[in-house]
Coordinates of C-alpha atoms in Angstrom, one line a residue:
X7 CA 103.2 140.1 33.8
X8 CA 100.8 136.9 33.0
X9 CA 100.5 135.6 29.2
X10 CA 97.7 137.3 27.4
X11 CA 94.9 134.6 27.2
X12 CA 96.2 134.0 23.2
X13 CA 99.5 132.6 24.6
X14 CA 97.6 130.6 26.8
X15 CA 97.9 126.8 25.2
X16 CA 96.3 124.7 28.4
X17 CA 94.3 124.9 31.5
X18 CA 92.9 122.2 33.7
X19 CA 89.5 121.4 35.1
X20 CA 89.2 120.0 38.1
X21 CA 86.3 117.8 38.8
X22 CA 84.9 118.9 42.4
X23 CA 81.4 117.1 41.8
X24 CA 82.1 113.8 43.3
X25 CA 82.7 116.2 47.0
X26 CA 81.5 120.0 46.3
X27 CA 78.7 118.7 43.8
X28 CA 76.9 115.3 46.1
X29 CA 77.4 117.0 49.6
X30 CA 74.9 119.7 48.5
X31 CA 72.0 117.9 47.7
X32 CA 69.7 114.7 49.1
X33 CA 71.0 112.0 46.8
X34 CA 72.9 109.8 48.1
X35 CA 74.8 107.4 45.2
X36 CA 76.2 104.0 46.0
X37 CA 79.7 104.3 45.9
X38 CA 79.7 101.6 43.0
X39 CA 78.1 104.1 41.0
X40 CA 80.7 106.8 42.2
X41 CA 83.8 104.8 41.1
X42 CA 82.0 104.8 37.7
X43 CA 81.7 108.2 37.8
X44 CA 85.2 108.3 38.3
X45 CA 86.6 105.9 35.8
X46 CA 84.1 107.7 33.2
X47 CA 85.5 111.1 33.6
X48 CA 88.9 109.2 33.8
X49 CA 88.3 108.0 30.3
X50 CA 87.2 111.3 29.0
X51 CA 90.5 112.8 29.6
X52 CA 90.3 114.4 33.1
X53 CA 93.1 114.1 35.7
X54 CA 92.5 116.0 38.0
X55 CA 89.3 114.9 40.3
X56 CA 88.6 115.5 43.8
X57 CA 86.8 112.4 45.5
X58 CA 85.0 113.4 48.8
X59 CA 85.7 114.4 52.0
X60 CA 86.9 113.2 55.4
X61 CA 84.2 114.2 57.4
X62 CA 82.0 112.1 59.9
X63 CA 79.6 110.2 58.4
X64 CA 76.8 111.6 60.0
X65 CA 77.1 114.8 59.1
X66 CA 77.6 113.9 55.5
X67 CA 77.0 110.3 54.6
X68 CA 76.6 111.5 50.8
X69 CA 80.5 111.3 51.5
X70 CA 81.2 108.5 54.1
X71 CA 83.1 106.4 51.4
X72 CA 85.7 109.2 50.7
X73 CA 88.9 106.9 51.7
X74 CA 87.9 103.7 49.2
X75 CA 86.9 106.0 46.5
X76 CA 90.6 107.5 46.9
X77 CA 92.4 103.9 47.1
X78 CA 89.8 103.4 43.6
X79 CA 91.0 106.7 42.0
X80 CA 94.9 105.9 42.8
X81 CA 94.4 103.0 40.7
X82 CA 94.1 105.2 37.5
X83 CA 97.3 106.1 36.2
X84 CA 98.2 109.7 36.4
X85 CA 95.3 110.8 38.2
X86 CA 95.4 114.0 40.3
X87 CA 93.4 112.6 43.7
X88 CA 92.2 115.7 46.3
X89 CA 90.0 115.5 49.2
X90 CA 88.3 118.2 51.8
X91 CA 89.1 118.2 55.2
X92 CA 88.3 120.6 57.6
X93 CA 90.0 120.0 60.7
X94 CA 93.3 117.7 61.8
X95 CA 91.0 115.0 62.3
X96 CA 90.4 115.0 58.6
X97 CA 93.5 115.7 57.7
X98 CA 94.4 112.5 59.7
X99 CA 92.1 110.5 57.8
X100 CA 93.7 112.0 54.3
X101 CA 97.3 111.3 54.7
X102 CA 96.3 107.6 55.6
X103 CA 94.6 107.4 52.3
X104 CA 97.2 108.8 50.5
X105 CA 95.3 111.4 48.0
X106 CA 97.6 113.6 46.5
X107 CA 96.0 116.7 47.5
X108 CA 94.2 117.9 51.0
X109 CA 92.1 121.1 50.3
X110 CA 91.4 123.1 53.8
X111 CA 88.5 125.1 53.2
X112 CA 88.9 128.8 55.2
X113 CA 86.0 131.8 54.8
X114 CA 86.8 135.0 54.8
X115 CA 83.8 135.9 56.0
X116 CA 84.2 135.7 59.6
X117 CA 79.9 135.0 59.6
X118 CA 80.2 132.7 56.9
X119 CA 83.6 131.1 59.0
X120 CA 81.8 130.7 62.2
X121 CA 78.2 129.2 60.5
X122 CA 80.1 126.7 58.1
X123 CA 83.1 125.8 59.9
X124 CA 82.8 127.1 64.0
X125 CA 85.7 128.2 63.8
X126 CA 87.4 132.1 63.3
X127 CA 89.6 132.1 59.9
X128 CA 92.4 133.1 62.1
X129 CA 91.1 129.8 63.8
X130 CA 91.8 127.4 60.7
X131 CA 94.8 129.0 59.9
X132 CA 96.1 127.5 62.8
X133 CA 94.8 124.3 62.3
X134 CA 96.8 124.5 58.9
X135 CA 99.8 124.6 60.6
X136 CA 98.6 121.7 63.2
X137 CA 98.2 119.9 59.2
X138 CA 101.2 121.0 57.7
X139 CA 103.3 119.8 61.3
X140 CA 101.4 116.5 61.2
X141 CA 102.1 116.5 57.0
X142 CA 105.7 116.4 57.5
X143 CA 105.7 114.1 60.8
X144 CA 104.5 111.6 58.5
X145 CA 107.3 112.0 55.8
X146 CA 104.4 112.6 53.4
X147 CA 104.3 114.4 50.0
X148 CA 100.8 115.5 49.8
X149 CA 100.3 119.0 48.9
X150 CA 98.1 121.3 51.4
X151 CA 95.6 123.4 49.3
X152 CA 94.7 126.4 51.9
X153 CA 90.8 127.1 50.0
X154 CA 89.6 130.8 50.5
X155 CA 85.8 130.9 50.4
X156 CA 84.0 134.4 50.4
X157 CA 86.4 136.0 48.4
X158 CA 83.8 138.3 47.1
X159 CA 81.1 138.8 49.3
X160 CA 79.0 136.9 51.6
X161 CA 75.2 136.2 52.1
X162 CA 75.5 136.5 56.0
X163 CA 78.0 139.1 56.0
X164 CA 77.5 141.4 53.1
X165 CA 81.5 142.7 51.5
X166 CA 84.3 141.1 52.3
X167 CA 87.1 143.5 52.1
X168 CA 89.5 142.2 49.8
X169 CA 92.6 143.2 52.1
X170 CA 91.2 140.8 54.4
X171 CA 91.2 138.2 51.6
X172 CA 94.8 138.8 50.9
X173 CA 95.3 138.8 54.2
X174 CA 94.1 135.3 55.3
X175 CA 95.8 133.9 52.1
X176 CA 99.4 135.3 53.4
X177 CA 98.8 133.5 56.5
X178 CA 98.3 130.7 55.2
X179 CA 101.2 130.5 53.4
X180 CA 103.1 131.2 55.8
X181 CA 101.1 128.6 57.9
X182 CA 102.6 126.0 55.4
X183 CA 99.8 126.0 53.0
X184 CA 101.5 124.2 49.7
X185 CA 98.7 126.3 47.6
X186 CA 96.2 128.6 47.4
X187 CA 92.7 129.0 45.5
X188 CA 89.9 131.3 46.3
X189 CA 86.6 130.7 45.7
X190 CA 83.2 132.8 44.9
X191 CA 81.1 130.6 47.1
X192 CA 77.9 132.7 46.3
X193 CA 78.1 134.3 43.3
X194 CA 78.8 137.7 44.3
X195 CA 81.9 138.6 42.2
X196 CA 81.9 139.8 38.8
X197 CA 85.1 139.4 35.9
X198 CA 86.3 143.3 37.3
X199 CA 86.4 142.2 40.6
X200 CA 88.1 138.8 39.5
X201 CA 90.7 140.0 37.3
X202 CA 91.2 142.9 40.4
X203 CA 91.8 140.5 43.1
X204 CA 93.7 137.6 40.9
X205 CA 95.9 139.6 40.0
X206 CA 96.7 141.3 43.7
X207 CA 97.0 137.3 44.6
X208 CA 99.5 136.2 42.1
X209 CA 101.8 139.1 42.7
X210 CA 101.8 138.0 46.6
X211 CA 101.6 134.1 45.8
X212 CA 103.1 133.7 42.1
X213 CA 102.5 130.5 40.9
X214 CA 100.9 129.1 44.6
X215 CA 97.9 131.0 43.8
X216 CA 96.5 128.3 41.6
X217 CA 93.2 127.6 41.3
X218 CA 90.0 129.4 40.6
X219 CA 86.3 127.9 42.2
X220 CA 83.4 130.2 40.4
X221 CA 79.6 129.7 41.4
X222 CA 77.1 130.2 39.0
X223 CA 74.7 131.9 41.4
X224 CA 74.1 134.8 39.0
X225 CA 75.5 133.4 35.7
X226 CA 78.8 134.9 35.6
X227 CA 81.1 131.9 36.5
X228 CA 82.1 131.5 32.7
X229 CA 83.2 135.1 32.8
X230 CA 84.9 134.7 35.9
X231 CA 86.7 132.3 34.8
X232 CA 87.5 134.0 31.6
X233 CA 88.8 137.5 33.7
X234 CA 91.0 134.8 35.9
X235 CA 92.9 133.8 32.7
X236 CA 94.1 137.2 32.1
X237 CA 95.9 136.8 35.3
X238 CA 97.3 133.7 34.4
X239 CA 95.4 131.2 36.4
X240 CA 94.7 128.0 34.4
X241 CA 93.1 125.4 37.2
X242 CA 89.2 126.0 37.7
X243 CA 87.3 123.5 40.0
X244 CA 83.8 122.7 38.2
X245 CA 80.9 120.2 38.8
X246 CA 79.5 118.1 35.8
X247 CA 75.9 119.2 35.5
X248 CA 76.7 122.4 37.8
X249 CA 75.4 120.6 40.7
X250 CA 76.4 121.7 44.5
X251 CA 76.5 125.1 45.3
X252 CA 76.0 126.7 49.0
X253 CA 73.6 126.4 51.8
X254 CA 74.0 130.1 52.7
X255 CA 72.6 130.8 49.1
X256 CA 69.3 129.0 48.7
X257 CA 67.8 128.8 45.6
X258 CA 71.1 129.4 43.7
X259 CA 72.1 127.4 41.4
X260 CA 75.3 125.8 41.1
X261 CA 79.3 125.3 40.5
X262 CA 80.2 126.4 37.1
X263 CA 79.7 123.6 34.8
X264 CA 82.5 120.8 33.6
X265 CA 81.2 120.3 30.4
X266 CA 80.2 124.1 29.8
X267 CA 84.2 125.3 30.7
X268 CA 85.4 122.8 28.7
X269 CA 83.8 123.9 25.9
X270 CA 84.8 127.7 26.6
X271 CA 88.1 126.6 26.6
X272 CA 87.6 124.5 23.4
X273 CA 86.6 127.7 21.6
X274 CA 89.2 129.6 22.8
X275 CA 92.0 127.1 21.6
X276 CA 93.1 126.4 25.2
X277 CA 93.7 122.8 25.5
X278 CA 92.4 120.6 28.3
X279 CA 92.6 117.0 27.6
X280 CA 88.6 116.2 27.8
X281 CA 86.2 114.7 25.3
X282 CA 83.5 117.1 25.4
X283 CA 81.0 114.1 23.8
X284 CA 82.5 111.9 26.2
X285 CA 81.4 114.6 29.3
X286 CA 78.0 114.6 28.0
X287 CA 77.5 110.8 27.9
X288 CA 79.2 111.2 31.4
X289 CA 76.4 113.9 32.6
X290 CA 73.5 111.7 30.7
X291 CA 74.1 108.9 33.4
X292 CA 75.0 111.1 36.5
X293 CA 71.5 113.2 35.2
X294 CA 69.9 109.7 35.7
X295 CA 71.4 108.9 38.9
X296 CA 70.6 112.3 40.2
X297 CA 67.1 112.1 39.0
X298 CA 64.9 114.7 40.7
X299 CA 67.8 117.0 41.7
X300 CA 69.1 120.5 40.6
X301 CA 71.1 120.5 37.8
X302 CA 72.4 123.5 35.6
X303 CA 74.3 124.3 32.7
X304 CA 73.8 124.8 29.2
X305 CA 75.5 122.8 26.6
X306 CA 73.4 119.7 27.5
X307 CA 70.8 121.6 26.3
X308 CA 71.7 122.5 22.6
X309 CA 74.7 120.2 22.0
X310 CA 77.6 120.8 20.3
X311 CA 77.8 122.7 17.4
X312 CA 77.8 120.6 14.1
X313 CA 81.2 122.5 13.3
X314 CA 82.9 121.2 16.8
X315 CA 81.2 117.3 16.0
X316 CA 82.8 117.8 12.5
X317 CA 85.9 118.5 13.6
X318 CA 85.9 116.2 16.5
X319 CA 84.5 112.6 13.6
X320 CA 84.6 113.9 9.8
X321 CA 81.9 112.1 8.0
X322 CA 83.0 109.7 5.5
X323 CA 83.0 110.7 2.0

């Protein structure tokens, strides 16, 4: 059985703004500014980030700097480095990089599959193992994140079953997937449903079920994340500011927020490494660069509370 959240002492955040957070919307930042972004959040205590994506440039050229941001972000000692790819191609354009972490994205909605990715999820499940056969060709140690989108519901679709879920997590596993997250990529789950399917997850994957992505498309992502915990899973992917989010849900808004988790997690005594302050300066600038985008979350807003900036720089006597 998984600690109760009180024996819980860490969790990581993973910073998916930089891929999940710039490919959703119009800006498109110099990568100059992006390596600040990254040696910013770098300084404010994050270690796990994940830079971009190897996808042609002219589908996404918010992201067609993906493999000098990753040769930038292996210069930082002890940072995590991931990347997106969504095909071998990709995947071939990772391993020469050498990130740390490839994340395959699969839906499993089969409408949501087909419209984002052209491709069945039975489909990228054997591009996995075309990735994990190429992987080990190469002698390399980069771990292969198999992503499960959909995981609780679909705009295009409607319910996704969650034996179908399970189902296309098992096989990738046993397509050589190193990992496995699932994601609520438009913001139809709720903590029951969470804690529900987590916990059917962990008892198939253990300790490769590993990460939780949460959308804040109807407010809940907090909880969400809170309902994960309770199964056990400590790695959430957020977006500073909340940006991103999913071109299947317009109008929605984002990820859950960096600095809003971290904060959570500050409350709850669960240690993640980050200097909340040091996050808001962070989303400040990025705010500025972003300027007449979508942003979300809520701790910008009101700031921390006095008690937290107390305890964080006592004032002098």
């Amino acid at each position: 059985m998984p600690e109760p959240i009180r024996a819980l002492q860490s969790a990581v955040i993973r910073e998916v703004g930089l891929r999940d957070g710039l490919q959703s919307i119009q800006t498109v930042l110099s990568t100059e500014r992006k390596k600040e972004w990254i040696r910013d959040a770098y300084a404010a205590g994050q270690r796990e980030i994940e830079v971009g994506s190897f996808v042609p440039a002219r589908l996404l050229p918010q992201l067609a700097d993906t493999a000098e941001l990753v040769a930038y972000a292996r210069t930082l000692p002890g940072l995590f480095v991931s990347v997106l790819v969504p095909n071998l191609r990709g995947a071939e354009g990772a391993l020469a990089s050498g990130a740390d972490l490839m994340l395959v994205p699969l839906s499993a909605s089969h409408a949501h599959s087909l419209a984002n990715l052209r491709k069945t999820p039975d489909e990228v499940v054997a591009e996995v193992a075309r990735m994990r056969a190429a992987r080990d060709a190469a002698g390399s140690k980069m771990l292969i994140e198999g992503g499960i989108g959909t995981a609780f519901g679909c705009t295009l679709q409607g319910r996704v079953e969650p034996a179908e879920v399970l189902r296309c997590m098992q096989a990738l596993l046993d397509a050589g997937a190193d990992r496995v997250s699932m994601a609520d990529t438009v913001g139809h789950g709720g903590p029951g449903q969470v804690q529900s399917l987590f916990e059917q997850a962990r008892r198939i994957a253990g300790e490769r079920f590993w990460c939780g992505h949460f959308h804040d498309t109807r407010g809940l992502a907090l909880a969400n994340v809170h309902a994960a915990l309770q199964t056990g899973v400590t790695r959430f992917d957020t977006t500073l500011a909340g940006i991103g989010g999913c071109p299947h849900a317009p109008g929605a808004s984002g990820n859950a927020s960096t600095e809003d988790l971290a904060f959570m997690l500050d409350t709850m005594d669960i240690g993640t490494g980050l200097d909340i302050e040091a996050l808001l300066r962070l989303r400040a600038k990025v705010a500025a660069w972003l300027d007449g985008e979508s942003l979300h979350g809520a701790l910008w807003r009101a700031g921390l509370p006095r008690s937290v900036t107390a305890d964080a720089a006592p004032a002098a006597a």
